[in-house]
Backbone as a chain_set.jsonl record, in Angstrom:
{"seq": "MYLNNYQSFIFGAVILGLLSFIACEKTGEANKVVGFGVKTDFKQSESVWFGADTLSGLQITVKEINDSRCPNDPEVQCVWGGEASVKLLATDSKDSLDLMLKIDPAKNSTTDTVPFTIGSKQYKALLFSVNPYPSTKIKMVKSATLTVLR", "coords": {"N": [[4.095, 37.289, 24.746], [0.8, 36.328, 24.834], [-1.734, 33.95, 24.038], [-5.229, 34.072, 23.51], [-8.062, 31.952, 24.385], [-9.498, 31.329, 22.004], [-7.6, 31.894, 19.96], [-5.62, 30.066, 20.658], [-6.991, 27.673, 20.198], [-7.408, 27.797, 17.376], [-4.715, 27.885, 16.482], [-3.819, 25.379, 17.446], [-5.515, 23.663, 15.971], [-4.652, 24.144, 13.361], [-1.977, 23.238, 13.461], [-2.413, 20.51, 14.107], [-3.827, 19.712, 11.832], [-1.844, 20.046, 9.82], [0.078, 18.152, 10.662], [-1.428, 15.793, 10.418], [-1.855, 15.734, 7.646], [0.792, 15.433, 6.713], [1.442, 12.921, 7.82], [-0.414, 11.234, 6.514], [0.407, 11.547, 3.876], [2.978, 10.332, 3.827], [2.317, 7.665, 4.486], [0.651, 6.912, 2.337], [2.46, 6.962, 0.202], [4.229, 4.946, 0.909], [2.827, 2.605, 0.541], [2.212, 2.004, -2.21], [0.116, 0.667, -4.614], [-0.268, -1.305, -7.468], [-1.74, -2.834, -10.366], [-1.172, -6.232, -11.545], [0.993, -6.541, -14.312], [1.165, -3.86, -14.926], [3.27, -1.377, -16.129], [5.859, 0.015, -14.273], [7.796, 2.629, -12.893], [10.77, 2.578, -11.063], [12.947, 3.829, -8.583], [16.135, 3.33, -6.996], [15.809, 1.495, -3.992], [13.068, 1.875, -3.798], [9.688, 0.711, -3.316], [6.922, -1.234, -4.493], [3.632, -2.501, -4.442], [2.302, -5.201, -6.179], [-0.758, -6.281, -7.431], [-4.038, -6.77, -5.974], [-4.168, -5.645, -3.408], [-2.277, -4.803, -0.393], [-2.38, -6.972, 1.284], [-2.877, -9.363, -0.126], [-1.181, -9.16, -2.242], [1.974, -8.798, -4.034], [5.021, -7.612, -3.019], [7.441, -5.613, -4.534], [10.734, -4.639, -4.347], [13.266, -2.473, -5.341], [16.473, -3.192, -4.976], [18.995, -2.559, -5.94], [20.48, -0.739, -8.62], [22.499, -1.15, -11.334], [24.61, 0.091, -13.866], [26.544, -0.459, -16.495], [26.691, 0.055, -19.152], [28.005, 1.096, -22.31], [28.632, 4.512, -22.752], [26.761, 6.806, -24.868], [28.252, 8.813, -25.956], [30.237, 10.405, -28.48], [33.018, 10.61, -28.181], [33.793, 8.505, -26.642], [35.097, 5.258, -26.502], [34.422, 1.917, -26.235], [35.518, -1.24, -25.001], [33.987, -3.301, -24.205], [30.498, -3.798, -24.317], [28.943, -3.633, -22.039], [26.36, -3.804, -19.469], [23.059, -3.386, -18.103], [21.828, -3.853, -14.905], [19.419, -4.997, -12.526], [18.717, -5.484, -9.205], [16.299, -7.151, -7.378], [13.932, -7.459, -4.685], [11.513, -9.678, -3.963], [8.527, -9.997, -2.205], [6.028, -11.695, -0.439], [3.225, -12.292, 1.724], [4.441, -14.161, 3.39], [6.951, -15.148, 2.456], [10.173, -14.338, 0.936], [12.227, -13.386, -1.88], [15.236, -13.059, -3.705], [15.939, -11.456, -6.788], [17.418, -11.127, -10.064], [17.661, -9.066, -12.812], [18.615, -8.359, -16.203], [19.787, -6.177, -18.789], [21.301, -6.485, -21.827], [23.098, -4.877, -24.1], [24.926, -5.889, -26.006], [23.909, -8.322, -26.728], [21.667, -7.547, -27.953], [19.481, -7.353, -26.294], [16.451, -6.152, -25.168], [14.568, -6.405, -23.253], [14.237, -8.228, -20.171], [13.249, -11.28, -18.765], [12.237, -12.949, -15.873], [11.12, -15.858, -14.541], [9.54, -16.797, -11.469], [8.819, -18.336, -8.281], [6.868, -17.891, -5.435], [5.861, -19.092, -2.395], [3.082, -20.901, -3.294], [2.534, -19.662, -5.612], [3.053, -18.6, -8.953], [5.054, -16.3, -10.771], [6.128, -13.717, -13.096], [8.797, -11.582, -13.612], [9.438, -8.66, -15.402], [11.846, -6.73, -16.94], [12.01, -3.716, -18.51], [13.467, -1.381, -19.135], [16.375, 0.58, -18.246], [16.964, 3.708, -17.163], [18.364, 7.04, -17.087], [20.028, 6.505, -20.281], [23.521, 5.787, -20.147], [25.837, 8.523, -19.865], [28.714, 10.547, -20.296], [28.632, 13.163, -19.787], [26.415, 14.0, -18.243], [25.252, 13.249, -15.06], [22.775, 11.351, -13.696], [20.03, 10.299, -11.606], [19.377, 6.904, -11.6], [16.708, 4.934, -12.959], [14.433, 2.178, -13.091], [12.292, 0.5, -15.315], [9.738, -1.685, -14.885], [7.65, -4.649, -14.593], [5.323, -6.967, -13.079], [3.999, -10.118, -13.773], [1.283, -12.353, -13.375]], "CA": [[2.826, 37.335, 24.054], [-0.093, 35.257, 25.229], [-2.865, 33.738, 23.144], [-6.485, 33.805, 24.202], [-8.56, 30.597, 24.128], [-9.867, 31.183, 20.595], [-6.365, 31.854, 19.197], [-4.975, 28.797, 20.978], [-7.759, 26.645, 19.504], [-7.099, 27.904, 15.945], [-3.325, 27.494, 16.314], [-3.757, 23.931, 17.651], [-6.183, 22.994, 14.86], [-3.78, 24.256, 12.18], [-0.839, 22.324, 13.67], [-2.93, 19.142, 14.011], [-4.132, 19.474, 10.418], [-0.591, 19.874, 9.09], [0.667, 16.872, 11.045], [-2.248, 14.74, 9.815], [-1.558, 15.732, 6.216], [2.129, 14.875, 6.524], [1.385, 11.494, 8.141], [-1.141, 10.557, 5.44], [1.229, 11.588, 2.672], [4.019, 9.325, 3.938], [1.691, 6.351, 4.462], [0.19, 6.637, 0.983], [3.61, 6.721, -0.654], [4.875, 3.7, 1.303], [2.014, 1.458, 0.156], [1.729, 2.163, -3.574], [-0.404, -0.597, -5.132], [-0.618, -1.3, -8.884], [-2.172, -4.147, -10.844], [-0.191, -7.05, -12.259], [1.125, -6.17, -15.716], [1.302, -2.412, -15.094], [4.657, -0.921, -16.146], [6.087, 0.937, -13.16], [9.165, 3.143, -12.766], [11.342, 2.463, -9.725], [14.3, 4.273, -8.268], [16.731, 2.413, -6.034], [15.201, 1.406, -2.658], [11.617, 2.067, -3.831], [8.868, -0.496, -3.287], [5.559, -1.165, -5.015], [2.848, -3.724, -4.309], [1.578, -5.623, -7.366], [-1.926, -7.07, -7.072], [-5.238, -6.029, -5.574], [-3.921, -4.899, -2.173], [-1.037, -5.188, 0.287], [-2.562, -8.229, 2.012], [-2.816, -10.516, -1.028], [-0.301, -8.855, -3.357], [3.395, -9.105, -4.025], [5.811, -6.384, -2.923], [8.714, -5.612, -5.243], [11.633, -3.575, -3.918], [14.504, -2.395, -6.108], [17.586, -3.112, -4.04], [20.182, -1.959, -6.546], [20.507, -0.547, -10.073], [23.863, -0.986, -11.837], [24.602, 0.349, -15.292], [27.892, -0.367, -17.042], [26.593, 0.161, -20.609], [28.899, 2.08, -22.905], [27.947, 5.78, -23.013], [26.492, 7.174, -26.265], [29.078, 9.954, -26.332], [31.112, 10.045, -29.601], [34.436, 10.551, -27.814], [34.016, 7.319, -25.815], [35.194, 3.979, -27.184], [34.366, 0.852, -25.227], [35.944, -2.575, -25.396], [32.853, -4.162, -23.863], [29.257, -3.033, -24.369], [28.379, -3.49, -20.704], [24.975, -4.225, -19.246], [22.324, -2.757, -17.005], [21.238, -4.902, -14.08], [18.562, -4.546, -11.435], [18.487, -6.484, -8.159], [14.976, -6.973, -6.774], [13.473, -8.312, -3.595], [10.083, -9.967, -4.084], [8.038, -10.415, -0.896], [4.588, -11.822, -0.221], [2.905, -12.236, 3.154], [5.23, -15.116, 4.174], [8.28, -15.444, 1.946], [10.828, -13.345, 0.084], [13.132, -13.982, -2.848], [16.058, -12.11, -4.455], [15.91, -11.652, -8.233], [18.337, -10.288, -10.84], [17.278, -8.882, -14.21], [19.692, -7.675, -16.925], [19.657, -5.772, -20.186], [22.636, -6.598, -22.406], [23.08, -4.347, -25.466], [25.727, -6.722, -26.902], [23.033, -9.408, -27.184], [20.458, -6.868, -28.447], [18.34, -7.594, -25.408], [15.758, -4.934, -24.767], [13.866, -6.737, -22.007], [14.641, -9.483, -19.539], [12.139, -11.897, -18.046], [12.644, -13.964, -14.912], [10.015, -16.52, -13.841], [9.87, -17.169, -10.094], [7.717, -18.852, -7.468], [6.856, -17.593, -4.004], [4.76, -19.904, -1.874], [2.601, -21.76, -4.376], [2.152, -18.797, -6.722], [4.078, -18.367, -9.952], [5.072, -14.941, -11.306], [7.2, -13.353, -14.018], [9.239, -10.195, -13.522], [9.933, -8.18, -16.684], [12.579, -5.466, -16.927], [11.899, -3.103, -19.832], [14.528, -0.403, -19.394], [17.068, 1.301, -17.18], [17.139, 5.058, -17.705], [18.698, 7.381, -18.458], [21.158, 5.8, -20.864], [24.741, 6.408, -19.615], [26.481, 9.645, -20.537], [29.831, 11.076, -19.523], [28.38, 14.594, -19.557], [25.361, 14.237, -17.256], [25.01, 12.186, -14.074], [21.392, 11.428, -13.226], [19.565, 9.171, -10.813], [18.883, 5.816, -12.437], [15.421, 4.335, -12.657], [14.158, 0.961, -13.839], [10.887, 0.289, -15.661], [9.471, -3.114, -14.843], [6.323, -5.081, -14.165], [5.208, -8.354, -12.625], [2.827, -10.809, -14.302], [0.899, -13.519, -12.58]], "C": [[2.02, 36.114, 24.433], [-1.233, 35.163, 24.224], [-4.123, 33.539, 23.981], [-6.974, 32.41, 23.795], [-8.879, 30.355, 22.655], [-8.609, 31.065, 19.73], [-5.61, 30.533, 19.438], [-5.664, 27.646, 20.249], [-7.421, 26.644, 18.014], [-5.674, 27.428, 15.677], [-3.176, 25.97, 16.437], [-4.383, 23.168, 16.496], [-5.317, 23.016, 13.6], [-2.606, 23.287, 12.305], [-1.288, 20.867, 13.529], [-3.246, 18.786, 12.561], [-2.879, 19.244, 9.598], [0.064, 18.53, 9.405], [-0.106, 15.703, 10.438], [-1.966, 14.62, 8.326], [-0.205, 15.095, 5.942], [2.119, 13.371, 6.783], [0.679, 10.715, 7.041], [-0.308, 10.497, 4.176], [2.303, 10.514, 2.713], [3.441, 7.922, 3.858], [1.258, 5.982, 3.062], [1.34, 6.302, 0.055], [4.24, 5.369, -0.347], [4.112, 2.481, 0.819], [1.407, 1.636, -1.225], [1.34, 0.789, -4.111], [-0.775, -0.416, -6.597], [-1.026, -2.715, -9.28], [-1.03, -4.91, -11.496], [-0.188, -6.623, -13.724], [1.268, -4.682, -15.972], [2.786, -2.048, -15.057], [4.83, 0.168, -15.099], [7.549, 1.338, -13.126], [9.585, 3.109, -11.307], [12.683, 3.173, -9.672], [14.848, 3.277, -7.24], [16.077, 2.587, -4.671], [13.7, 1.676, -2.65], [10.907, 0.727, -3.884], [7.489, -0.215, -3.852], [4.913, -2.522, -4.786], [2.141, -3.995, -5.626], [0.433, -6.522, -6.912], [-3.072, -6.176, -6.655], [-4.997, -5.157, -4.343], [-2.638, -5.406, -1.52], [-1.173, -6.5, 1.059], [-2.4, -9.45, 1.112], [-1.834, -10.318, -2.177], [1.135, -9.28, -3.147], [4.159, -7.785, -4.009], [7.133, -6.574, -3.656], [9.51, -4.401, -4.778], [12.878, -3.621, -4.788], [15.635, -2.182, -5.115], [18.766, -2.363, -4.637], [19.998, -1.85, -8.056], [21.961, -0.29, -10.468], [23.804, -0.816, -13.345], [26.025, 0.543, -15.787], [27.86, -0.304, -18.569], [27.5, 1.282, -21.115], [28.129, 3.369, -23.202], [27.802, 6.063, -24.51], [27.395, 8.294, -26.773], [30.084, 9.557, -27.424], [32.589, 9.923, -29.228], [34.783, 9.311, -26.977], [34.059, 6.078, -26.701], [35.286, 2.894, -26.116], [34.837, -0.465, -25.822], [34.783, -3.552, -25.209], [31.602, -3.301, -23.806], [28.615, -2.8, -23.017], [26.957, -4.009, -20.626], [24.367, -3.392, -18.138], [21.674, -3.879, -16.218], [20.458, -4.282, -12.926], [18.368, -5.714, -10.475], [17.171, -6.156, -7.475], [14.817, -7.877, -5.567], [11.968, -8.451, -3.757], [9.614, -10.555, -2.764], [6.529, -10.552, -0.931], [4.346, -11.825, 1.284], [3.785, -13.152, 4.01], [6.686, -15.231, 3.746], [8.863, -14.258, 1.181], [11.878, -14.047, -0.769], [13.904, -12.872, -3.549], [16.023, -12.48, -5.93], [16.927, -10.732, -8.887], [17.845, -10.273, -12.28], [18.352, -8.065, -14.9], [19.246, -7.297, -18.328], [21.063, -5.718, -20.741], [22.603, -6.096, -23.85], [23.871, -5.2, -26.457], [24.901, -7.879, -27.474], [21.726, -8.866, -27.758], [19.245, -7.142, -27.577], [17.74, -6.26, -24.996], [14.921, -5.164, -23.516], [14.449, -8.032, -21.458], [13.452, -9.979, -18.736], [12.689, -12.972, -17.126], [11.394, -14.571, -14.279], [10.463, -16.897, -12.428], [8.609, -17.618, -9.37], [7.924, -18.426, -6.022], [5.627, -18.281, -3.432], [4.346, -20.878, -2.963], [2.224, -20.955, -5.615], [3.334, -18.55, -7.655], [3.919, -16.969, -10.547], [6.153, -14.832, -12.368], [7.511, -11.888, -13.79], [9.835, -9.823, -14.874], [10.598, -6.829, -16.491], [12.568, -4.91, -18.345], [13.057, -2.151, -20.127], [15.158, 0.064, -18.092], [17.424, 2.654, -17.792], [17.72, 5.983, -16.661], [19.872, 6.543, -18.949], [22.44, 6.518, -20.418], [25.294, 7.523, -20.515], [27.64, 10.112, -19.658], [29.6, 12.539, -19.156], [27.403, 14.86, -18.41], [25.237, 13.016, -16.344], [23.603, 12.366, -13.531], [21.065, 10.185, -12.41], [18.96, 8.132, -11.747], [17.499, 5.37, -11.984], [15.253, 3.117, -13.548], [12.661, 0.872, -14.081], [10.658, -1.212, -15.72], [8.028, -3.391, -14.472], [6.409, -6.509, -13.675], [3.916, -8.911, -13.203], [2.53, -12.009, -13.413], [0.408, -14.598, -13.482]], "O": [[2.512, 34.989, 24.358], [-1.644, 36.164, 23.636], [-4.08, 32.909, 25.037], [-6.359, 31.763, 22.948], [-8.563, 29.293, 22.118], [-8.56, 30.211, 18.845], [-5.034, 29.965, 18.51], [-4.998, 26.745, 19.739], [-7.17, 25.581, 17.448], [-5.445, 26.654, 14.748], [-2.489, 25.345, 15.629], [-3.854, 22.139, 16.077], [-5.254, 22.032, 12.863], [-2.279, 22.589, 11.345], [-0.598, 20.074, 12.887], [-2.958, 17.674, 12.117], [-2.846, 18.34, 8.762], [0.55, 17.849, 8.502], [0.498, 14.727, 9.993], [-1.853, 13.511, 7.804], [-0.081, 14.291, 5.017], [2.734, 12.619, 6.028], [1.134, 9.633, 6.67], [-0.321, 9.485, 3.475], [2.519, 9.839, 1.706], [4.036, 7.06, 3.211], [1.474, 4.849, 2.632], [1.199, 5.431, -0.803], [4.738, 4.707, -1.257], [4.703, 1.408, 0.697], [0.204, 1.438, -1.398], [2.139, -0.146, -4.069], [-1.508, 0.51, -6.943], [-0.688, -3.679, -8.593], [-0.046, -4.319, -11.942], [-1.244, -6.373, -14.305], [1.473, -4.271, -17.115], [3.484, -2.36, -14.092], [4.052, 1.12, -15.04], [8.437, 0.504, -13.305], [8.85, 3.554, -10.426], [13.461, 3.115, -10.625], [14.095, 2.477, -6.684], [15.82, 3.713, -4.245], [13.104, 1.704, -1.573], [11.428, -0.255, -4.412], [6.953, 0.885, -3.714], [5.56, -3.561, -4.917], [1.449, -3.119, -6.145], [0.635, -7.424, -6.099], [-3.083, -4.979, -6.943], [-5.549, -4.062, -4.238], [-1.993, -6.322, -2.029], [-0.161, -7.082, 1.45], [-1.847, -10.464, 1.538], [-1.668, -11.215, -3.004], [1.464, -10.015, -2.216], [3.967, -6.94, -4.883], [7.85, -7.551, -3.438], [9.017, -3.273, -4.812], [13.482, -4.68, -4.957], [15.74, -1.126, -4.491], [19.459, -1.623, -3.939], [19.438, -2.742, -8.692], [22.581, 0.664, -9.998], [23.036, -1.499, -14.023], [26.642, 1.578, -15.536], [28.869, -0.572, -19.221], [27.724, 2.279, -20.43], [27.077, 3.32, -23.84], [28.616, 5.615, -25.317], [27.291, 8.676, -27.939], [30.716, 8.505, -27.325], [33.333, 9.204, -29.894], [35.949, 9.1, -26.643], [33.182, 5.867, -27.539], [36.123, 2.955, -25.215], [34.588, -0.763, -26.99], [34.629, -4.506, -25.971], [31.647, -2.182, -23.295], [27.825, -1.869, -22.858], [26.424, -4.574, -21.581], [25.073, -2.774, -17.341], [21.038, -4.76, -16.797], [20.787, -3.206, -12.425], [17.918, -6.79, -10.868], [16.95, -5.024, -7.045], [15.474, -8.911, -5.443], [11.235, -7.464, -3.696], [10.217, -11.497, -2.251], [5.825, -9.653, -1.391], [5.213, -11.387, 2.041], [3.876, -12.956, 5.221], [7.565, -15.394, 4.591], [8.158, -13.312, 0.829], [12.351, -15.135, -0.442], [13.322, -11.863, -3.946], [16.071, -13.657, -6.287], [17.263, -9.682, -8.34], [17.639, -11.322, -12.892], [18.947, -7.178, -14.287], [18.449, -7.988, -18.962], [21.922, -5.009, -20.215], [22.131, -6.807, -24.737], [23.524, -5.238, -27.637], [25.171, -8.354, -28.578], [20.793, -9.625, -28.02], [18.114, -7.161, -28.064], [18.442, -5.36, -24.535], [14.602, -4.216, -22.799], [15.065, -8.817, -22.179], [12.741, -9.197, -18.106], [13.5, -13.803, -17.536], [10.677, -13.88, -13.555], [11.616, -17.268, -12.212], [7.489, -17.322, -9.788], [9.008, -18.579, -5.46], [4.508, -18.089, -3.908], [5.184, -21.605, -3.495], [1.659, -21.501, -6.562], [4.46, -18.324, -7.212], [2.804, -16.509, -10.795], [6.983, -15.727, -12.526], [6.611, -11.048, -13.774], [10.639, -10.571, -15.431], [9.999, -5.9, -15.95], [13.058, -5.553, -19.273], [13.568, -2.121, -21.246], [14.578, -0.036, -17.011], [18.104, 2.723, -18.816], [17.58, 5.731, -15.465], [20.611, 5.953, -18.161], [22.444, 7.745, -20.32], [25.221, 7.459, -21.742], [27.555, 10.076, -18.43], [30.302, 13.086, -18.305], [27.554, 15.844, -17.686], [25.13, 11.885, -16.82], [23.276, 13.412, -12.971], [21.737, 9.159, -12.511], [18.123, 8.458, -12.589], [17.163, 5.419, -10.801], [15.849, 3.029, -14.621], [11.857, 1.13, -13.185], [11.294, -1.922, -16.499], [7.283, -2.49, -14.088], [7.431, -7.176, -13.832], [2.868, -8.269, -13.136], [3.421, -12.588, -12.79], [0.032, -15.672, -13.012]]}, "num_chains": 1, "name": "protein.A"}
């Protein structure tokens, strides 16, 4: 089966349009930018830029989410309450820094705050939650809700 010139043109335009859409979609997702102080949900290995743009902002990447909190299930008895921890990588245009935030139910901590400095700028990272809360019945992908203040 051969295509005439008009059919070839239409077919090529459709393929080019689809490829352009896919390329734009991936680029937009890779450079998500939010303002300082905006609560943002992260899954492991996700990155978000805090600030006005990617040139002057601060990139936060969730390197790891660990959750050893005792499940809410009635048949489970824990000796230790456990904790939820999130390892972050903070990166600006020149430097990077590893951070660790924790939520410890035994200490009734609901948020954790870590002040840090990159270059000459001071920031605070706040971890609000790690969800979902552990359960022995359902295994779900963990996410962390956090923000960065300047």
